[in-house]
Tab-separated table of C-alpha atoms in Angstrom:
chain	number	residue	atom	x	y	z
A	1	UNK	CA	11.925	-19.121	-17.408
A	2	UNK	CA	8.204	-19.906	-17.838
A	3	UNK	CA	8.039	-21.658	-14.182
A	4	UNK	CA	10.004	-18.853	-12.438
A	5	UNK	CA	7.419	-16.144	-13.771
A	6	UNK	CA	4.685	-18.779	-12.752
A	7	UNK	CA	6.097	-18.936	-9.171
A	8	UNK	CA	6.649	-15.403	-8.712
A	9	UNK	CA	3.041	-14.867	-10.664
A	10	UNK	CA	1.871	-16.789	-7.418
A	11	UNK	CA	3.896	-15.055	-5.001
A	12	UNK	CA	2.556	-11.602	-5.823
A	13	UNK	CA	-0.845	-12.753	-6.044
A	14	UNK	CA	-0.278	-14.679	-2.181
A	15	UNK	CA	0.518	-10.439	-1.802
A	16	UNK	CA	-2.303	-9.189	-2.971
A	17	UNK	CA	-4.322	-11.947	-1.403
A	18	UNK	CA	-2.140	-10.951	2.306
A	19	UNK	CA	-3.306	-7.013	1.614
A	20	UNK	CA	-6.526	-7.730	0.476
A	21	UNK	CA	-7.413	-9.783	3.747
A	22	UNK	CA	-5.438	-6.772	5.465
A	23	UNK	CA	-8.562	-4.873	5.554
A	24	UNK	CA	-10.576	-7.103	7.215
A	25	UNK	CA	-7.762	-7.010	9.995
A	26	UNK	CA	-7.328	-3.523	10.096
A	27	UNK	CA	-11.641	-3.330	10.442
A	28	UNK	CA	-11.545	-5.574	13.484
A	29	UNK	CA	-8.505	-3.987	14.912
A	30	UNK	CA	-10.726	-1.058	15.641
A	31	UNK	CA	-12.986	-2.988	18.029
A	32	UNK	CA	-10.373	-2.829	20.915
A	33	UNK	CA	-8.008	-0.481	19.501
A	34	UNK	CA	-7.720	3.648	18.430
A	35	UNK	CA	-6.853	4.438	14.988
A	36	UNK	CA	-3.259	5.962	15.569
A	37	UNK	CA	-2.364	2.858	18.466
A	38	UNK	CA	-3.223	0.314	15.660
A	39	UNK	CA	-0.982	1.595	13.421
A	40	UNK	CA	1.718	2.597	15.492
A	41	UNK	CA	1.863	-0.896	16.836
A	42	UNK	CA	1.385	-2.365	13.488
A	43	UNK	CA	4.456	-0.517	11.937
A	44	UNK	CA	6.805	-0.988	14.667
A	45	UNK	CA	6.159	-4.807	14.067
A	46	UNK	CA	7.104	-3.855	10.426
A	47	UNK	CA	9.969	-2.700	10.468
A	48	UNK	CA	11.179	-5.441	13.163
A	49	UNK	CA	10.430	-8.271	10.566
A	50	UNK	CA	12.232	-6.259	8.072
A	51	UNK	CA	15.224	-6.431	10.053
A	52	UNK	CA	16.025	-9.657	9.786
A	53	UNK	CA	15.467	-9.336	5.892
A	54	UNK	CA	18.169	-6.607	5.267
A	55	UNK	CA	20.698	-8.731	7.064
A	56	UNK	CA	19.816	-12.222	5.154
A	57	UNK	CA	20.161	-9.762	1.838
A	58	UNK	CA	23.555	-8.167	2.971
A	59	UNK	CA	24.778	-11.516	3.380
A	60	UNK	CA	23.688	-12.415	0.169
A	61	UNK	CA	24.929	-9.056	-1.846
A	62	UNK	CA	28.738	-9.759	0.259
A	63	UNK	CA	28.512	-13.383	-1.266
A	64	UNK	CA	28.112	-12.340	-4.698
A	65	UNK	CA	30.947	-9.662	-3.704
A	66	UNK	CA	29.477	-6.663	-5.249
A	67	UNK	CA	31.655	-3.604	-6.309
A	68	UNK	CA	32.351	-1.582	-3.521
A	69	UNK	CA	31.410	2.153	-3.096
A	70	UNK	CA	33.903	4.851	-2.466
A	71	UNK	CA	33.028	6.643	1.226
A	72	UNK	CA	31.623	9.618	-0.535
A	73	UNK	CA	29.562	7.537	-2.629
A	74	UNK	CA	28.444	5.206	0.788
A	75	UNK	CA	27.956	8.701	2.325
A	76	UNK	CA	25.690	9.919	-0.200
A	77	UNK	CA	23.606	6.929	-0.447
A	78	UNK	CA	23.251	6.645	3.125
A	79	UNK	CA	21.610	10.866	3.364
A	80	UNK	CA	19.214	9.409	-0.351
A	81	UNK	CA	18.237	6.483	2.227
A	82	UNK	CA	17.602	8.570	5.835
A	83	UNK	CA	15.896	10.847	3.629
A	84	UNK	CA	13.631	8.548	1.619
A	85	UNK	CA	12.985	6.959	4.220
A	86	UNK	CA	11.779	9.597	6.754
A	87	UNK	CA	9.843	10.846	3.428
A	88	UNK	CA	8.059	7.508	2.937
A	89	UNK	CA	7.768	7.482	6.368
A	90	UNK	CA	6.001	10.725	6.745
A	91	UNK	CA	3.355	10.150	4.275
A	92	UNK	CA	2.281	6.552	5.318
A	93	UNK	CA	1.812	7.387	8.511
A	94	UNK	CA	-0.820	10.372	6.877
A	95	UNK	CA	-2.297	7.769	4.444
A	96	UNK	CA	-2.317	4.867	6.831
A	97	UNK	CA	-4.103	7.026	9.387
A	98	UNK	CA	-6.192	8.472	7.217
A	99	UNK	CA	-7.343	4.585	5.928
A	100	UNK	CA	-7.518	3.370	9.522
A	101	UNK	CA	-10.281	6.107	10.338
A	102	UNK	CA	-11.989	5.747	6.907
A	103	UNK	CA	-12.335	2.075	7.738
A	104	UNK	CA	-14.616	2.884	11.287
A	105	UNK	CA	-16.862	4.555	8.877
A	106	UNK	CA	-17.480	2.567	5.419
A	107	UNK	CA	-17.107	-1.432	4.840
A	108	UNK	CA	-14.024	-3.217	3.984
A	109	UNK	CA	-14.704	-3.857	0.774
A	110	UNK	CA	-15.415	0.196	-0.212
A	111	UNK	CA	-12.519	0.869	1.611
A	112	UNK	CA	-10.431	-1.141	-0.756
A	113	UNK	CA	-11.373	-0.203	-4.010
A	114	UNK	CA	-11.079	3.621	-2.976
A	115	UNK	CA	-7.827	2.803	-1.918
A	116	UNK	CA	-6.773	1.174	-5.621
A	117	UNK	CA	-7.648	4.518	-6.653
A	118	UNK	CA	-4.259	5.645	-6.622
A	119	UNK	CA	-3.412	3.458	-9.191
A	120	UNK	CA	-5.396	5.779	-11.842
A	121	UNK	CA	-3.751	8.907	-9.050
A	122	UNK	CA	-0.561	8.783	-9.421
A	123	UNK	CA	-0.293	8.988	-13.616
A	124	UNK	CA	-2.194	12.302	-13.287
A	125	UNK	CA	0.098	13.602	-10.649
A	126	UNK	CA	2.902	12.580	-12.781
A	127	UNK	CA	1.490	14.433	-15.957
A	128	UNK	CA	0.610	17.670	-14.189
A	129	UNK	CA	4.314	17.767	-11.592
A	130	UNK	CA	6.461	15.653	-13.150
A	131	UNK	CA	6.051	16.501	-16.497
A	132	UNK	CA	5.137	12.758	-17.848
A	133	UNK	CA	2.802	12.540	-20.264
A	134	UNK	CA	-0.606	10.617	-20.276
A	135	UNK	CA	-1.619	8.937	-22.725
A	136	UNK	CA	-5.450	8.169	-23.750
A	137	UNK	CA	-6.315	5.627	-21.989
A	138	UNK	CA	-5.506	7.309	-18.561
A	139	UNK	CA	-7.738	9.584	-19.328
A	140	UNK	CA	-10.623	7.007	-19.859
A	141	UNK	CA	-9.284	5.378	-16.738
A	142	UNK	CA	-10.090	8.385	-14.556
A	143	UNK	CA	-13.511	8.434	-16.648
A	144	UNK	CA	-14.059	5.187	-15.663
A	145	UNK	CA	-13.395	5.800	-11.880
A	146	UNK	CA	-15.281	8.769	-11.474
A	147	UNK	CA	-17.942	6.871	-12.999
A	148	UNK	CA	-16.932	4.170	-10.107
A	149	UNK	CA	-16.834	6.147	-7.482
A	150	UNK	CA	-19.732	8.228	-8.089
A	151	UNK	CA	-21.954	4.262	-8.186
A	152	UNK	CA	-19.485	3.206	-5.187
A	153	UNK	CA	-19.854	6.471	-2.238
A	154	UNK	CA	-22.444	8.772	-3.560
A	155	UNK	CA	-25.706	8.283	-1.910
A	156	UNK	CA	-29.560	9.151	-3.346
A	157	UNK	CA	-29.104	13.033	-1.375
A	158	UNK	CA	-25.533	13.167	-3.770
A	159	UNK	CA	-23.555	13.258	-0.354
A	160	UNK	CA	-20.441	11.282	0.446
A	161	UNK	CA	-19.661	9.044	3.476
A	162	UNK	CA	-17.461	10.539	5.816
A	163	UNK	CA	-15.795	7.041	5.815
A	164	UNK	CA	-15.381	7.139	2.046
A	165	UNK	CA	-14.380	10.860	2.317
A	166	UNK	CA	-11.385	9.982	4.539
A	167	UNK	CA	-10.320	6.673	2.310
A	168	UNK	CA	-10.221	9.020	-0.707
A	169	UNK	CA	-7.913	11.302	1.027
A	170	UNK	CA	-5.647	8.132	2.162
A	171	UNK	CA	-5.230	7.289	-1.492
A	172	UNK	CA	-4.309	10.447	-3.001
A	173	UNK	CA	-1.507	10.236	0.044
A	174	UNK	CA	-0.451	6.822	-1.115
A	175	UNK	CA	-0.150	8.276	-4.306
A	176	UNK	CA	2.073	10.829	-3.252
A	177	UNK	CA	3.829	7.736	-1.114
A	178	UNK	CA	4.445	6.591	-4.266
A	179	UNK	CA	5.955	8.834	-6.104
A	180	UNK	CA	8.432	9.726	-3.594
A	181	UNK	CA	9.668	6.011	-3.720
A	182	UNK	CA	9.707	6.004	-7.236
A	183	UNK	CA	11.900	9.091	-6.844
A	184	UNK	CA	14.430	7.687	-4.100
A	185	UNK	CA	13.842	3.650	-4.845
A	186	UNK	CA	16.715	3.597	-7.614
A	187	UNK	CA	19.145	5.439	-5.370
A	188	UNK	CA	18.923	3.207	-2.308
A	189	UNK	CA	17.873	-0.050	-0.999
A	190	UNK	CA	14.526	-0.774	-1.135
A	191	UNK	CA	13.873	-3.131	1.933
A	192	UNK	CA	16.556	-0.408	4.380
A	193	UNK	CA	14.072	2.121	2.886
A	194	UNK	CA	10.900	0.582	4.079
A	195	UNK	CA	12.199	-0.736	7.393
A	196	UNK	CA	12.651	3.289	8.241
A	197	UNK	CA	9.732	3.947	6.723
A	198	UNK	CA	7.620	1.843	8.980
A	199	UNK	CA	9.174	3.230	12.177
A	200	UNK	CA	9.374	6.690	11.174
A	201	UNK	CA	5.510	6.111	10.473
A	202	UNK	CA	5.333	4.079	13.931
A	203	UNK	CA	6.979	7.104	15.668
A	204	UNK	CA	4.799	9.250	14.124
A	205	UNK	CA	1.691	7.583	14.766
A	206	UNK	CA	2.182	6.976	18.683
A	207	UNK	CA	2.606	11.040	19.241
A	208	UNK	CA	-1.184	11.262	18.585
A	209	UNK	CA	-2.452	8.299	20.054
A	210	UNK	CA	-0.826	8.961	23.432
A	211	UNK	CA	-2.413	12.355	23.524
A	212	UNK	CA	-5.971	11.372	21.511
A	213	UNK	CA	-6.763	7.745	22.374
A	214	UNK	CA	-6.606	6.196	25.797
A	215	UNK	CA	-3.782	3.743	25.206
A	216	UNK	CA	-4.497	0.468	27.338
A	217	UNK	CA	-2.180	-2.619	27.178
A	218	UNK	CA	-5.073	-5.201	27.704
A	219	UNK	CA	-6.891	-3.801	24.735
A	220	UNK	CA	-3.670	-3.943	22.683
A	221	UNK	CA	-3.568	-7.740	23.437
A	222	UNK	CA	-7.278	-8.391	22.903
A	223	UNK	CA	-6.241	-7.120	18.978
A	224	UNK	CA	-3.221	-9.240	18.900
A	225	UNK	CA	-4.370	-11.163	15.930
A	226	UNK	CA	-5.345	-8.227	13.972
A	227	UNK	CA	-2.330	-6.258	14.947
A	228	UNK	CA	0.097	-9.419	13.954
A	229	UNK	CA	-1.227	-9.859	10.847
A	230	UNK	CA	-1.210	-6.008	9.792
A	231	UNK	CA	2.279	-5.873	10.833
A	232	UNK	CA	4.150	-9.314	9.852
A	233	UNK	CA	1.781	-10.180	6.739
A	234	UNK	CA	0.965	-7.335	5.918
A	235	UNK	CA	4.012	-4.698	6.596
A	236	UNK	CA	6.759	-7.561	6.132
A	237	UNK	CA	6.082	-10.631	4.941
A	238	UNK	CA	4.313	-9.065	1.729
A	239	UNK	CA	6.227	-6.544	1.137
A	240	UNK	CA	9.199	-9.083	1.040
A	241	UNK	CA	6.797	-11.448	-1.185
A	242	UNK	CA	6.658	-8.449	-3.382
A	243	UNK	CA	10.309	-7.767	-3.810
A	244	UNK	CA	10.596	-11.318	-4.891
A	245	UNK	CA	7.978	-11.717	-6.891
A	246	UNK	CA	8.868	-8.757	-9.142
A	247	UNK	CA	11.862	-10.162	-9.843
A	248	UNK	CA	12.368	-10.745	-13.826
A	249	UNK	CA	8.145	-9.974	-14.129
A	250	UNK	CA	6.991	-7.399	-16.598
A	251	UNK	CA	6.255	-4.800	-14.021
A	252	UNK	CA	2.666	-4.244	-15.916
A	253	UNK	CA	1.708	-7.766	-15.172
A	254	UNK	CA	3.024	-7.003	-11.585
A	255	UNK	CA	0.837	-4.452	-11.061
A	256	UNK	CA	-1.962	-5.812	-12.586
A	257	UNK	CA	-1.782	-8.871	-10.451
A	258	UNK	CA	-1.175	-6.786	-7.163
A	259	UNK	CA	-4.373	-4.899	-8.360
A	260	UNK	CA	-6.626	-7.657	-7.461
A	261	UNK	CA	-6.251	-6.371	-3.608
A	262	UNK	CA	-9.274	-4.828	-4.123
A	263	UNK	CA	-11.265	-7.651	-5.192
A	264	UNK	CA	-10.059	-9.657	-2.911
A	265	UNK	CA	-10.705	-6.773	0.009
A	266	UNK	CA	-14.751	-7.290	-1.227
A	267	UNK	CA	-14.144	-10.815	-1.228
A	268	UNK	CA	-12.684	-11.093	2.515
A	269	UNK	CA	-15.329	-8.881	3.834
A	270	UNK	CA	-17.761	-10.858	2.793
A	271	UNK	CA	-16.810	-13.620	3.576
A	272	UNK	CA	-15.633	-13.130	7.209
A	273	UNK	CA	-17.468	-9.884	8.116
A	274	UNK	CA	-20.640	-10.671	5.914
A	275	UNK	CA	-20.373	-7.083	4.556
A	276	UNK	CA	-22.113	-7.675	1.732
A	277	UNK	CA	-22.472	-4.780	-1.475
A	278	UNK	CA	-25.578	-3.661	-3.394
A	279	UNK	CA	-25.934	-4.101	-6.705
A	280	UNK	CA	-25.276	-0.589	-7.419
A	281	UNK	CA	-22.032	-0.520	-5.041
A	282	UNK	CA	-20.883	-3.545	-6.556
A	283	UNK	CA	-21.121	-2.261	-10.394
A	284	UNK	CA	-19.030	1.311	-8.973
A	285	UNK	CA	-16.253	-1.812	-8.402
A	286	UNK	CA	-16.196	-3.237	-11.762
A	287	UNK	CA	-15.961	0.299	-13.155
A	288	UNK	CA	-13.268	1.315	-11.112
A	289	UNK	CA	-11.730	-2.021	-11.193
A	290	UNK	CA	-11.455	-1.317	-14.960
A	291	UNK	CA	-10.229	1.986	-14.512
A	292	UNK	CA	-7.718	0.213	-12.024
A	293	UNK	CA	-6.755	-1.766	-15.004
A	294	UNK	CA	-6.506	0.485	-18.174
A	295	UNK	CA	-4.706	2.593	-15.965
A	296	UNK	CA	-1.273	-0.181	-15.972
A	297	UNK	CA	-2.210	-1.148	-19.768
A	298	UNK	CA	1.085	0.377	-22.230
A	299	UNK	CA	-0.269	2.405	-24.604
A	300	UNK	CA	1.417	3.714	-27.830
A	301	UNK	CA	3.800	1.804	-30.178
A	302	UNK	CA	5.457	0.402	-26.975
A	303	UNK	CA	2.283	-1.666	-26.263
C-alpha cells in the first residue's frame, strides 16, 4: 500500500511539474501565435489524446464486466455527460482565454500563483451558493491571499497590472470550472467529460480567433512545440496522470501536491525565461502559497 501511494505521490507531482512548466509554454506560444488560436489548437489536441484513453478504459471497465445500465439509466447519463461537458467546456474556454491574455501582460511565474488562487475561490463560492460551510481556517486562507496578492500585483501608485487583472478573472472562472465538475463528475465519466470539454472549449475558442486574430498556418507551426506540449502534456497526458494518481490518495494530500504548480510555474520561468521576482513579489508567493495550503488543510474533529 505504502509503494502504490509513493508511485502515485510521484505521478501527481510529474502533474503538477507538466502544468507548472505549462506556463512557460503557453508564454512562448504567444510569440507566433493569438491568444484564442493557441488555445483552440491546444484543446483540439486535447481532446484527440483523450480519445484514445476512453477506449483503453472501456476496454478495461468491459473486462471487469461491470453491471450494466438499463437504457433509461444509459440515456440519462449520457444528457448528465453532453451537458457537463458543454458546461466545462464553456467556462474553460472563458478561463483559458482569459489566462492566455493575462500571460502577454505579467510573467509566468505571477501568472501562476494568481491562478492557484482558486484553490482559496472555490470554498467561498461554496459557502455563499452552495450552502457549505467554511470553517476558520478558510477564512485566514483568504487573509493570507489578499495579503499575497496585494505584495504579488499591486504596484507603489496601488494600481493593478492589466496582466494580473485578467489572470485574476481566469481563476475565479476556474473556480466556477470547478464546481460545475464537482457537480456533474459523480454522475458521469470523468475522462468522456473532459474530452468534450476540450473541444467544446476548442470550438469555442476558434469563433474569435478567426474573426480577431489573423490566423496563419506558418505561424501555427513556428509554435509547434509550445502548442504540443499545452495540448498532449498538458490537456492529456496530465490530466490522465491525474486520474491515476488520485487513485486510493487522500484527496487532501492530492491537492496539496498538485498545489505546487505554482511553485514550480516561478521555478520554470526562471529558469528558462530568466523571469526573475523581487523580493517583495516573491514574499506575495509564500503568502499566498500558504493561503493555497491552509485552504486544503481539514479542519474540525475530522482533521
Amino acid at each position: 500500500m505504502k509503494k502504490t501511494q509513493l508511485k502515485n505521490s510521484l505521478l501527481l507531482l510529474l502533474t503538477a511539474t507538466i502544468w507548472g512548466v505549462a506556463f512557460v509554454a503557453q508564454s512562448v506560444g504567444m510569440d507566433h501565435v493569438g491568444p484564442f488560436t493557441f488555445n483552440a489548437v491546444r484543446s483540439i489536441i486535447g481532446g484527440i489524446v483523450l480519445i484514445p484513453c476512453i477506449f483503453f478504459l472501456d476496454h478495461r471497465k468491459s473486462a471487469q464486466k461491470e453491471e450494466l445500465l438499463s437504457p433509461q439509466q444509459q440515456a440519462e447519463q449520457t444528457g448528465a455527460l453532453i451537458l457537463g461537458g458543454v458546461c466545462c467546456g464553456i467556462l474553460l474556454a472563458l478561463a483559458s482565454s482569459f489566462q492566455q491574455m493575462g500571460i502577454q501582460y505579467t510573467t509566468v511565474g505571477r501568472a501562476g500563483f494568481i491562478t492557484a488562487c482558486y484553490i482559496v475561490i472555490v470554498p467561498i463560492l461554496g459557502h455563499f451558493f452552495l450552502r457549505k460551510k467554511c470553517g476558520a481556517t478558510i477564512w485566514i486562507a483568504v487573509a493570507l491571499a489578499l495579503a499575497g496578492l496585494y505584495l504579488l500585483c499591486i504596484t507603489d501608485g496601488f494600481s493593478v497590472g492589466k496582466g494580473d487583472l485578467l489572470v485574476m478573472v481566469c481563476s475565479l472562472l476556474f473556480s466556477l470550472h470547478i464546481l460545475v465538475i464537482d457537480y456533474f463528475s459523480p454522475k458521469v465519466d470523468g475522462v468522456k467529460m473532459s474530452c468534450i470539454q476540450f473541444f467544446v472549449c476548442g470550438f469555442l475558442c476558434a469563433i474569435p480567433a478567426v474573426f480577431t486574430e489573423h490566423i496563419v498556418l506558418a505561424d501555427i507551426f513556428a509554435a509547434w512545440a509550445p502548442i504540443l506540449y499545452a495540448g498532449v502534456m498538458s490537456c492529456g497526458v496530465a490530466y490522465t496522470l491525474q486520474i491515476i494518481g488520485q487513485k486510493d490518495m487522500n484527496p487532501t494530500v492530492a491537492s496539496l501536491i498538485l498545489s505546487l504548480e505554482s511553485c514550480i510555474s516561478v521555478l520554470a520561468g526562471w529558469i528558462l525565461l530568466n523571469q526573475k521576482l523581487s523580493a517583495r513579489e516573491l514574499s506575495g508567493c509564500v503568502l499566498m502559497f500558504a493561503a493555497i495550503i491552509l485552504a486544503q488543510l481539514p479542519s474540525g474533529k475530522k482533521a
